[in-house]
Amino acid sequence: MPLRERFPIFRSRAYLDSCSYGALSDDVRQAYLTYLDDRDRFGSHWEVWAGKLETLRAMLAQLFNVSADEIATNSCLSNSLNSLASAFDFSGKRNKVLLTDFDFPTTAQIWRAQEKRGAVIGCVPCHPGELTIAPERFAEHIDETTLVVSVPEICYRNGARLDIKPIIDAAHERGALVFLDFYQAAGSRPIDLKSLDVDFAAAGTLKYLVSSAGLTFLYVKEDLVNGLYPGASGWFSQADINAMDIYRNDPAQNARRFETGTPAVSSLYASIAGLQLVDEVGLEAIERHVRTLTRAIKQKARENGFQLAMPVADNGHGPLVTIKSTDMYRLVAALEEKGVIASCRDGNIRVSPHFYNNHDDVEMLFEALNSLRKLLV
């Protein structure tokens, strides 16, 4: 079956909203059905389910060039980051967490919640009139009190892609650690966490990894694991999950110590199916295809007199294009009525193609946008 035909939504829609939720494939749908069939056949199937968790962990590790022992899984990114944040001691001289104006609410809110534990929160701003935050801006804010720099690779509001490696290098030069939120990038192109030399990173499978909600992952650099003791815990974080020892907390000697309770088993089935599909297409091919489509979208936006809200250079933005709107909610609703699915943030509509999209989707988008010009800047 041709790849696009494995995504039923394209029979009736031009789906361009992968930055919110990847399109549902027949593969992932069948994975859910297999899970339900297994429930009917076996009821409780814990040995198989635990095996699927380890299969998924290994697949994620291979995808991002890290060790499986450096990957923790949870049901949402909030759980992963809460567990990580709880492991830091903010009582010393290094107690500052540096955020950005581009942070997703989850990361900003969780780090700000640490203020009650002594964290001092700073922020690297995006200055008025600018569309991105230059790496040197971070260097200006990282000092001897900085413990963690928390940075998103892609701004979820306008699609700007930050130049991550110089930010990591500047943090390390000053003795600070770096947490990378790469949710809006994972699955859209090859990402080598080892080469980046980032300390912590997190993403999930529901967007460009074309799976579903209920599964996220946290990377923790191996040589940092045993120096961090999460205040959040659970039986899946233990060295031996079968010990059932209620008289002590014995964290795993790897990144599993940042896990908590029972995983969302159905999401394991779905996530494995999604990762297999990404592997089938190939991240290099995905990157080339998405770049071709985003170039076409940017070009047609300019030709039609629409105002882009993001850096225009290919390496300046992620796999989404943002266009300014006078009423983003009305525009998204009107596009849906015309069979085009997009999303919006911060006064912009977000158009996010993936490997399953084609130029017909782009044409359908601009046919709809041209009929809705009053809702565009």
mmCIF file of C-alpha atoms in Angstrom:
data_model
loop_
_atom_site.group_PDB
_atom_site.id
_atom_site.type_symbol
_atom_site.label_atom_id
_atom_site.label_comp_id
_atom_site.label_asym_id
_atom_site.label_seq_id
_atom_site.Cartn_x
_atom_site.Cartn_y
_atom_site.Cartn_z
ATOM 1 C CA MET A 1 0.000 0.000 0.000
ATOM 2 C CA PRO A 2 1.386 3.478 -0.852
ATOM 3 C CA LEU A 3 2.600 5.267 2.262
ATOM 4 C CA ARG A 4 0.087 8.123 2.228
ATOM 5 C CA GLU A 5 -2.831 5.725 1.891
ATOM 6 C CA ARG A 6 -1.911 4.236 5.260
ATOM 7 C CA PHE A 7 -3.187 7.488 6.836
ATOM 8 C CA PRO A 8 -6.989 7.486 6.411
ATOM 9 C CA ILE A 9 -7.453 11.178 7.265
ATOM 10 C CA PHE A 10 -6.122 12.136 3.817
ATOM 11 C CA ARG A 11 -9.180 10.613 2.188
ATOM 12 C CA SER A 12 -11.134 13.647 3.360
ATOM 13 C CA ARG A 13 -8.681 16.253 4.676
ATOM 14 C CA ALA A 14 -5.396 17.989 4.026
ATOM 15 C CA TYR A 15 -3.852 17.333 7.418
ATOM 16 C CA LEU A 16 -1.079 19.844 8.192
ATOM 17 C CA ASP A 17 -0.975 19.788 11.972
ATOM 18 C CA SER A 18 1.783 17.340 12.928
ATOM 19 C CA CYS A 19 3.228 19.889 15.357
ATOM 20 C CA SER A 20 0.123 19.245 17.468
ATOM 21 C CA TYR A 21 -0.499 15.573 16.795
ATOM 22 C CA GLY A 22 0.828 13.235 14.136
ATOM 23 C CA ALA A 23 -1.730 11.807 11.732
ATOM 24 C CA LEU A 24 -3.110 8.390 12.652
ATOM 25 C CA SER A 25 -1.860 5.533 10.495
ATOM 26 C CA ASP A 26 -3.409 2.133 9.893
ATOM 27 C CA ASP A 27 -0.243 0.761 11.514
ATOM 28 C CA VAL A 28 -0.877 2.537 14.820
ATOM 29 C CA ARG A 29 -4.587 1.746 14.695
ATOM 30 C CA GLN A 30 -3.757 -1.947 14.244
ATOM 31 C CA ALA A 31 -1.291 -1.745 17.144
ATOM 32 C CA TYR A 32 -4.100 -0.591 19.423
ATOM 33 C CA LEU A 33 -6.307 -3.415 18.159
ATOM 34 C CA THR A 34 -3.521 -5.898 18.817
ATOM 35 C CA TYR A 35 -3.295 -4.603 22.373
ATOM 36 C CA LEU A 36 -7.047 -5.128 22.822
ATOM 37 C CA ASP A 37 -6.811 -8.608 21.296
ATOM 38 C CA ASP A 38 -4.019 -9.436 23.723
ATOM 39 C CA ARG A 39 -6.208 -8.291 26.601
ATOM 40 C CA ASP A 40 -8.960 -10.635 25.404
ATOM 41 C CA ARG A 41 -6.550 -13.552 24.974
ATOM 42 C CA PHE A 42 -4.339 -13.161 28.023
ATOM 43 C CA GLY A 43 -5.955 -10.678 30.386
ATOM 44 C CA SER A 44 -2.815 -9.724 32.262
ATOM 45 C CA HIS A 45 0.239 -10.086 30.013
ATOM 46 C CA TRP A 46 2.932 -8.386 32.065
ATOM 47 C CA GLU A 47 5.973 -10.256 30.793
ATOM 48 C CA VAL A 48 5.130 -9.314 27.211
ATOM 49 C CA TRP A 49 4.297 -5.729 28.186
ATOM 50 C CA ALA A 50 7.562 -5.306 30.077
ATOM 51 C CA GLY A 51 9.338 -6.658 27.009
ATOM 52 C CA LYS A 52 7.630 -4.075 24.823
ATOM 53 C CA LEU A 53 8.800 -1.331 27.148
ATOM 54 C CA GLU A 54 12.394 -2.475 26.717
ATOM 55 C CA THR A 55 11.916 -2.823 22.940
ATOM 56 C CA LEU A 56 10.692 0.751 22.801
ATOM 57 C CA ARG A 57 13.536 1.971 24.996
ATOM 58 C CA ALA A 58 16.066 0.346 22.651
ATOM 59 C CA MET A 59 14.381 1.826 19.561
ATOM 60 C CA LEU A 60 14.448 5.340 21.030
ATOM 61 C CA ALA A 61 18.088 4.945 22.032
ATOM 62 C CA GLN A 62 19.065 3.868 18.523
ATOM 63 C CA LEU A 63 17.063 6.680 16.937
ATOM 64 C CA PHE A 64 18.905 9.366 18.913
ATOM 65 C CA ASN A 65 22.318 7.644 19.186
ATOM 66 C CA VAL A 66 22.349 7.057 22.937
ATOM 67 C CA SER A 67 22.386 4.039 25.245
ATOM 68 C CA ALA A 68 19.148 2.351 26.295
ATOM 69 C CA ASP A 69 20.318 2.836 29.904
ATOM 70 C CA GLU A 70 20.110 6.597 29.310
ATOM 71 C CA ILE A 71 16.407 6.529 28.381
ATOM 72 C CA ALA A 72 13.519 6.806 30.837
ATOM 73 C CA THR A 73 9.899 6.638 29.689
ATOM 74 C CA ASN A 74 6.801 8.213 31.198
ATOM 75 C CA SER A 75 3.225 8.940 30.187
ATOM 76 C CA CYS A 76 3.813 12.660 29.585
ATOM 77 C CA LEU A 77 6.718 15.063 29.418
ATOM 78 C CA SER A 78 5.490 16.761 32.593
ATOM 79 C CA ASN A 79 6.110 13.554 34.565
ATOM 80 C CA SER A 80 9.604 13.193 33.131
ATOM 81 C CA LEU A 81 10.615 16.778 33.840
ATOM 82 C CA ASN A 82 9.020 16.807 37.302
ATOM 83 C CA SER A 83 11.064 13.736 38.158
ATOM 84 C CA LEU A 84 14.259 15.319 36.832
ATOM 85 C CA ALA A 85 13.654 18.696 38.499
ATOM 86 C CA SER A 86 12.993 16.997 41.838
ATOM 87 C CA ALA A 87 16.528 15.561 41.749
ATOM 88 C CA PHE A 88 18.308 18.933 41.849
ATOM 89 C CA ASP A 89 19.570 20.620 44.995
ATOM 90 C CA PHE A 90 18.907 24.359 44.843
ATOM 91 C CA SER A 91 20.390 25.159 48.253
ATOM 92 C CA GLY A 92 23.901 25.887 47.028
ATOM 93 C CA LYS A 93 25.561 28.689 45.103
ATOM 94 C CA ARG A 94 24.399 27.206 41.805
ATOM 95 C CA ASN A 95 20.656 27.553 42.096
ATOM 96 C CA LYS A 96 19.591 29.398 38.938
ATOM 97 C CA VAL A 97 17.495 27.808 36.199
ATOM 98 C CA LEU A 98 17.631 29.756 32.969
ATOM 99 C CA LEU A 99 14.499 29.619 30.800
ATOM 100 C CA THR A 100 13.595 31.358 27.528
ATOM 101 C CA ASP A 101 10.704 33.333 26.111
ATOM 102 C CA PHE A 102 10.215 30.373 23.753
ATOM 103 C CA ASP A 103 9.541 27.744 26.435
ATOM 104 C CA PHE A 104 6.444 25.582 26.260
ATOM 105 C CA PRO A 105 4.262 26.133 29.366
ATOM 106 C CA THR A 106 5.091 22.651 30.707
ATOM 107 C CA THR A 107 8.819 23.312 31.021
ATOM 108 C CA ALA A 108 8.494 26.871 32.285
ATOM 109 C CA GLN A 109 5.836 26.037 34.857
ATOM 110 C CA ILE A 110 7.681 23.007 36.228
ATOM 111 C CA TRP A 111 10.936 24.878 36.642
ATOM 112 C CA ARG A 112 9.128 27.821 38.237
ATOM 113 C CA ALA A 113 7.510 25.408 40.683
ATOM 114 C CA GLN A 114 11.033 24.732 41.989
ATOM 115 C CA GLU A 115 11.211 28.264 43.411
ATOM 116 C CA LYS A 116 9.689 26.885 46.608
ATOM 117 C CA ARG A 117 12.724 24.604 46.829
ATOM 118 C CA GLY A 118 15.183 27.464 46.414
ATOM 119 C CA ALA A 119 15.499 27.747 42.642
ATOM 120 C CA VAL A 120 16.123 31.191 41.196
ATOM 121 C CA ILE A 121 14.520 31.557 37.768
ATOM 122 C CA GLY A 122 16.027 33.614 34.994
ATOM 123 C CA CYS A 123 14.886 34.063 31.404
ATOM 124 C CA VAL A 124 16.617 34.697 28.079
ATOM 125 C CA PRO A 125 14.302 37.069 26.216
ATOM 126 C CA CYS A 126 13.315 37.310 22.600
ATOM 127 C CA HIS A 127 13.531 41.039 22.044
ATOM 128 C CA PRO A 128 10.621 42.902 20.405
ATOM 129 C CA GLY A 129 10.784 42.722 16.638
ATOM 130 C CA GLU A 130 13.025 39.647 16.662
ATOM 131 C CA LEU A 131 11.892 36.208 15.506
ATOM 132 C CA THR A 132 14.532 34.097 17.247
ATOM 133 C CA ILE A 133 17.029 34.117 20.124
ATOM 134 C CA ALA A 134 20.699 34.170 19.123
ATOM 135 C CA PRO A 135 23.123 31.835 20.972
ATOM 136 C CA GLU A 136 25.178 34.782 22.222
ATOM 137 C CA ARG A 137 22.107 35.992 24.128
ATOM 138 C CA PHE A 138 22.392 32.866 26.277
ATOM 139 C CA ALA A 139 26.067 33.450 26.934
ATOM 140 C CA GLU A 140 25.140 36.863 28.337
ATOM 141 C CA HIS A 141 22.828 35.274 30.932
ATOM 142 C CA ILE A 142 24.751 32.153 31.999
ATOM 143 C CA ASP A 143 26.947 32.817 35.034
ATOM 144 C CA GLU A 144 28.557 31.019 37.982
ATOM 145 C CA THR A 145 25.157 30.660 39.708
ATOM 146 C CA THR A 146 23.500 28.910 36.767
ATOM 147 C CA LEU A 147 22.686 25.277 37.473
ATOM 148 C CA VAL A 148 20.498 24.377 34.475
ATOM 149 C CA VAL A 149 19.784 26.005 31.140
ATOM 150 C CA SER A 150 16.389 24.797 29.886
ATOM 151 C CA VAL A 151 15.967 25.403 26.179
ATOM 152 C CA PRO A 152 13.479 24.338 23.487
ATOM 153 C CA GLU A 153 14.976 23.463 20.125
ATOM 154 C CA ILE A 154 11.859 24.703 18.302
ATOM 155 C CA CYS A 155 9.592 27.504 19.484
ATOM 156 C CA TYR A 156 6.082 26.056 19.494
ATOM 157 C CA ARG A 157 4.573 29.511 18.879
ATOM 158 C CA ASN A 158 6.388 30.641 15.732
ATOM 159 C CA GLY A 159 8.513 27.649 14.670
ATOM 160 C CA ALA A 160 11.897 29.321 15.193
ATOM 161 C CA ARG A 161 14.735 26.798 15.522
ATOM 162 C CA LEU A 162 17.432 27.724 18.006
ATOM 163 C CA ASP A 163 21.102 27.002 17.319
ATOM 164 C CA ILE A 164 21.489 24.515 20.143
ATOM 165 C CA LYS A 165 25.150 23.428 20.049
ATOM 166 C CA PRO A 166 26.670 26.862 20.836
ATOM 167 C CA ILE A 167 24.186 27.224 23.698
ATOM 168 C CA ILE A 168 25.242 23.856 25.150
ATOM 169 C CA ASP A 169 28.923 24.736 24.747
ATOM 170 C CA ALA A 170 28.459 28.109 26.461
ATOM 171 C CA ALA A 171 26.647 26.465 29.376
ATOM 172 C CA HIS A 172 29.308 23.788 29.813
ATOM 173 C CA GLU A 173 32.113 26.349 29.690
ATOM 174 C CA ARG A 174 30.511 28.012 32.709
ATOM 175 C CA GLY A 175 29.804 24.761 34.574
ATOM 176 C CA ALA A 176 26.048 24.653 33.891
ATOM 177 C CA LEU A 177 23.935 21.719 32.687
ATOM 178 C CA VAL A 178 21.495 21.807 29.757
ATOM 179 C CA PHE A 179 17.988 20.383 29.451
ATOM 180 C CA LEU A 180 16.740 20.253 25.843
ATOM 181 C CA ASP A 181 13.047 20.129 24.961
ATOM 182 C CA PHE A 182 13.064 18.702 21.427
ATOM 183 C CA TYR A 183 9.432 17.603 21.238
ATOM 184 C CA GLN A 184 8.815 19.751 18.138
ATOM 185 C CA ALA A 185 11.812 18.240 16.329
ATOM 186 C CA ALA A 186 11.953 14.529 17.214
ATOM 187 C CA GLY A 187 10.988 12.495 14.163
ATOM 188 C CA SER A 188 11.348 15.316 11.650
ATOM 189 C CA ARG A 189 15.097 14.916 11.025
ATOM 190 C CA PRO A 190 18.138 13.038 12.369
ATOM 191 C CA ILE A 191 19.094 14.165 15.878
ATOM 192 C CA ASP A 192 22.269 12.891 17.556
ATOM 193 C CA LEU A 193 22.069 13.635 21.271
ATOM 194 C CA LYS A 194 25.600 12.356 21.862
ATOM 195 C CA SER A 195 27.105 14.697 19.301
ATOM 196 C CA LEU A 196 25.192 17.602 20.796
ATOM 197 C CA ASP A 197 26.688 16.687 24.193
ATOM 198 C CA VAL A 198 23.451 17.717 25.873
ATOM 199 C CA ASP A 199 22.957 16.598 29.477
ATOM 200 C CA PHE A 200 19.211 15.982 29.448
ATOM 201 C CA ALA A 201 16.627 15.916 26.683
ATOM 202 C CA ALA A 202 12.945 15.053 26.429
ATOM 203 C CA ALA A 203 10.314 14.523 23.759
ATOM 204 C CA GLY A 204 7.353 12.260 23.030
ATOM 205 C CA THR A 205 5.859 10.091 20.338
ATOM 206 C CA LEU A 206 2.591 11.868 19.556
ATOM 207 C CA LYS A 207 3.895 14.460 17.062
ATOM 208 C CA TYR A 208 6.488 13.694 14.357
ATOM 209 C CA LEU A 209 7.065 10.177 15.698
ATOM 210 C CA VAL A 210 3.492 9.516 14.466
ATOM 211 C CA SER A 211 2.315 7.418 17.379
ATOM 212 C CA SER A 212 -0.086 8.639 20.031
ATOM 213 C CA ALA A 213 -0.383 10.326 23.395
ATOM 214 C CA GLY A 214 0.669 8.500 26.540
ATOM 215 C CA LEU A 215 4.381 7.981 25.882
ATOM 216 C CA THR A 216 7.266 10.404 26.372
ATOM 217 C CA PHE A 217 10.949 9.839 27.022
ATOM 218 C CA LEU A 218 13.738 11.497 28.959
ATOM 219 C CA TYR A 219 17.420 11.222 28.078
ATOM 220 C CA VAL A 220 19.861 11.512 30.977
ATOM 221 C CA LYS A 221 23.594 11.456 30.217
ATOM 222 C CA GLU A 222 25.024 8.276 31.716
ATOM 223 C CA ASP A 223 27.676 9.880 33.905
ATOM 224 C CA LEU A 224 25.070 12.136 35.545
ATOM 225 C CA VAL A 225 22.530 9.473 36.481
ATOM 226 C CA ASN A 226 23.885 8.243 39.788
ATOM 227 C CA GLY A 227 24.465 11.737 41.133
ATOM 228 C CA LEU A 228 20.784 12.585 40.875
ATOM 229 C CA TYR A 229 18.132 11.236 43.254
ATOM 230 C CA PRO A 230 14.585 12.094 42.160
ATOM 231 C CA GLY A 231 12.069 13.061 44.811
ATOM 232 C CA ALA A 232 9.438 11.595 42.506
ATOM 233 C CA SER A 233 9.455 7.813 42.458
ATOM 234 C CA GLY A 234 7.423 4.674 41.805
ATOM 235 C CA TRP A 235 7.817 0.955 41.383
ATOM 236 C CA PHE A 236 9.118 1.233 37.803
ATOM 237 C CA SER A 237 11.927 3.506 38.994
ATOM 238 C CA GLN A 238 13.387 0.821 41.252
ATOM 239 C CA ALA A 239 16.505 -1.237 40.650
ATOM 240 C CA ASP A 240 14.296 -4.342 40.766
ATOM 241 C CA ILE A 241 10.703 -3.618 39.821
ATOM 242 C CA ASN A 242 9.699 -7.056 41.074
ATOM 243 C CA ALA A 243 11.171 -6.601 44.550
ATOM 244 C CA MET A 244 7.952 -5.044 45.895
ATOM 245 C CA ASP A 245 9.995 -3.736 48.824
ATOM 246 C CA ILE A 246 7.906 -1.188 50.769
ATOM 247 C CA TYR A 247 10.642 -0.556 53.338
ATOM 248 C CA ARG A 248 13.128 1.315 51.164
ATOM 249 C CA ASN A 249 13.523 3.293 47.964
ATOM 250 C CA ASP A 250 16.204 1.656 45.792
ATOM 251 C CA PRO A 251 16.499 3.643 42.524
ATOM 252 C CA ALA A 252 17.730 1.956 39.354
ATOM 253 C CA GLN A 253 21.366 2.555 38.502
ATOM 254 C CA ASN A 254 20.376 3.950 35.106
ATOM 255 C CA ALA A 255 17.881 6.452 33.715
ATOM 256 C CA ARG A 256 14.974 4.241 34.780
ATOM 257 C CA ARG A 257 15.241 5.944 38.179
ATOM 258 C CA PHE A 258 13.365 8.835 36.524
ATOM 259 C CA GLU A 259 10.363 6.654 35.716
ATOM 260 C CA THR A 260 7.444 6.362 38.093
ATOM 261 C CA GLY A 261 4.543 3.930 37.939
ATOM 262 C CA THR A 262 2.878 1.544 35.533
ATOM 263 C CA PRO A 263 3.421 2.592 31.907
ATOM 264 C CA ALA A 264 0.517 3.271 29.559
ATOM 265 C CA VAL A 265 0.636 -0.190 27.999
ATOM 266 C CA SER A 266 -1.538 0.582 24.983
ATOM 267 C CA SER A 267 0.785 3.484 24.136
ATOM 268 C CA LEU A 268 3.741 1.085 24.076
ATOM 269 C CA TYR A 269 2.084 -0.850 21.237
ATOM 270 C CA ALA A 270 1.230 2.383 19.404
ATOM 271 C CA SER A 271 4.648 3.966 19.889
ATOM 272 C CA ILE A 272 6.519 0.932 18.610
ATOM 273 C CA ALA A 273 4.321 0.949 15.501
ATOM 274 C CA GLY A 274 4.965 4.654 14.960
ATOM 275 C CA LEU A 275 8.720 4.302 15.370
ATOM 276 C CA GLN A 276 8.751 1.396 12.935
ATOM 277 C CA LEU A 277 6.999 3.588 10.405
ATOM 278 C CA VAL A 278 9.506 6.416 10.897
ATOM 279 C CA ASP A 279 12.327 3.908 10.500
ATOM 280 C CA GLU A 280 10.730 2.579 7.303
ATOM 281 C CA VAL A 281 10.713 6.060 5.766
ATOM 282 C CA GLY A 282 14.095 7.106 7.204
ATOM 283 C CA LEU A 283 14.908 10.323 9.032
ATOM 284 C CA GLU A 284 17.148 11.648 6.251
ATOM 285 C CA ALA A 285 14.351 11.175 3.709
ATOM 286 C CA ILE A 286 11.862 12.773 6.091
ATOM 287 C CA GLU A 287 14.089 15.811 6.537
ATOM 288 C CA ARG A 288 14.479 16.270 2.759
ATOM 289 C CA HIS A 289 10.754 15.906 2.113
ATOM 290 C CA VAL A 290 9.677 18.234 4.917
ATOM 291 C CA ARG A 291 12.192 20.845 3.795
ATOM 292 C CA THR A 292 10.822 20.689 0.239
ATOM 293 C CA LEU A 293 7.291 21.238 1.498
ATOM 294 C CA THR A 294 8.139 24.011 3.963
ATOM 295 C CA ARG A 295 10.043 25.817 1.198
ATOM 296 C CA ALA A 296 6.988 25.571 -1.019
ATOM 297 C CA ILE A 297 4.723 26.882 1.745
ATOM 298 C CA LYS A 298 7.012 29.840 2.471
ATOM 299 C CA GLN A 299 7.294 30.685 -1.216
ATOM 300 C CA LYS A 300 3.546 30.548 -1.816
ATOM 301 C CA ALA A 301 2.904 32.624 1.305
ATOM 302 C CA ARG A 302 5.189 35.357 -0.037
ATOM 303 C CA GLU A 303 3.700 35.141 -3.533
ATOM 304 C CA ASN A 304 0.217 35.586 -2.107
ATOM 305 C CA GLY A 305 1.174 38.523 0.076
ATOM 306 C CA PHE A 306 0.854 36.749 3.428
ATOM 307 C CA GLN A 307 3.189 37.656 6.288
ATOM 308 C CA LEU A 308 5.432 34.920 7.678
ATOM 309 C CA ALA A 309 5.925 34.966 11.453
ATOM 310 C CA MET A 310 9.142 32.937 11.639
ATOM 311 C CA PRO A 311 12.747 33.041 10.404
ATOM 312 C CA VAL A 312 12.698 32.325 6.673
ATOM 313 C CA ALA A 313 16.050 30.539 6.294
ATOM 314 C CA ASP A 314 15.747 26.752 6.144
ATOM 315 C CA ASN A 315 17.964 26.237 9.183
ATOM 316 C CA GLY A 316 16.183 28.983 11.112
ATOM 317 C CA HIS A 317 12.938 27.138 11.666
ATOM 318 C CA GLY A 318 11.646 23.682 12.451
ATOM 319 C CA PRO A 319 9.205 21.520 10.478
ATOM 320 C CA LEU A 320 6.454 24.120 10.744
ATOM 321 C CA VAL A 321 5.652 27.378 8.997
ATOM 322 C CA THR A 322 3.776 30.161 10.777
ATOM 323 C CA ILE A 323 1.698 32.841 9.064
ATOM 324 C CA LYS A 324 0.289 35.906 10.812
ATOM 325 C CA SER A 325 -3.467 36.135 11.236
ATOM 326 C CA THR A 326 -5.888 38.822 12.331
ATOM 327 C CA ASP A 327 -8.044 36.192 14.057
ATOM 328 C CA MET A 328 -6.219 32.896 14.369
ATOM 329 C CA TYR A 329 -9.067 30.944 15.955
ATOM 330 C CA ARG A 330 -11.581 31.942 13.282
ATOM 331 C CA LEU A 331 -9.028 31.186 10.597
ATOM 332 C CA VAL A 332 -8.283 27.684 11.900
ATOM 333 C CA ALA A 333 -12.021 26.960 12.175
ATOM 334 C CA ALA A 334 -12.665 28.293 8.666
ATOM 335 C CA LEU A 335 -9.804 26.205 7.253
ATOM 336 C CA GLU A 336 -11.268 23.108 8.867
ATOM 337 C CA GLU A 337 -14.592 23.792 7.160
ATOM 338 C CA LYS A 338 -12.683 23.772 3.876
ATOM 339 C CA GLY A 339 -10.996 20.471 4.679
ATOM 340 C CA VAL A 340 -7.610 21.811 5.829
ATOM 341 C CA ILE A 341 -6.403 21.001 9.335
ATOM 342 C CA ALA A 342 -3.904 23.400 10.909
ATOM 343 C CA SER A 343 -3.439 24.940 14.359
ATOM 344 C CA CYS A 344 -2.552 28.290 15.876
ATOM 345 C CA ARG A 345 -0.540 30.005 18.593
ATOM 346 C CA ASP A 346 0.398 33.591 19.425
ATOM 347 C CA GLY A 347 -1.562 35.193 16.588
ATOM 348 C CA ASN A 348 -0.170 32.814 13.967
ATOM 349 C CA ILE A 349 -1.533 29.811 12.148
ATOM 350 C CA ARG A 350 0.874 26.874 12.243
ATOM 351 C CA VAL A 351 1.262 24.680 9.173
ATOM 352 C CA SER A 352 3.351 21.585 9.861
ATOM 353 C CA PRO A 353 3.863 19.060 7.046
ATOM 354 C CA HIS A 354 5.357 15.617 7.497
ATOM 355 C CA PHE A 355 6.425 12.725 5.284
ATOM 356 C CA TYR A 356 2.808 11.840 4.484
ATOM 357 C CA ASN A 357 2.006 15.261 3.018
ATOM 358 C CA ASN A 358 2.412 16.279 -0.630
ATOM 359 C CA HIS A 359 2.144 19.337 -2.854
ATOM 360 C CA ASP A 360 -1.579 18.758 -3.331
ATOM 361 C CA ASP A 361 -2.000 19.508 0.379
ATOM 362 C CA VAL A 362 -0.059 22.748 -0.095
ATOM 363 C CA GLU A 363 -2.258 23.765 -3.030
ATOM 364 C CA MET A 364 -5.395 22.981 -1.032
ATOM 365 C CA LEU A 365 -4.070 25.072 1.856
ATOM 366 C CA PHE A 366 -3.462 28.155 -0.265
ATOM 367 C CA GLU A 367 -6.701 27.834 -2.151
ATOM 368 C CA ALA A 368 -8.417 27.974 1.235
ATOM 369 C CA LEU A 369 -6.219 30.798 2.561
ATOM 370 C CA ASN A 370 -6.867 32.952 -0.492
ATOM 371 C CA SER A 371 -10.591 32.654 0.106
ATOM 372 C CA LEU A 372 -10.027 33.773 3.717
ATOM 373 C CA ARG A 373 -7.706 36.730 3.108
ATOM 374 C CA LYS A 374 -9.603 38.963 5.548
ATOM 375 C CA LEU A 375 -8.341 36.739 8.376
ATOM 376 C CA LEU A 376 -4.689 37.153 7.369
ATOM 377 C CA VAL A 377 -2.306 40.040 7.996
#
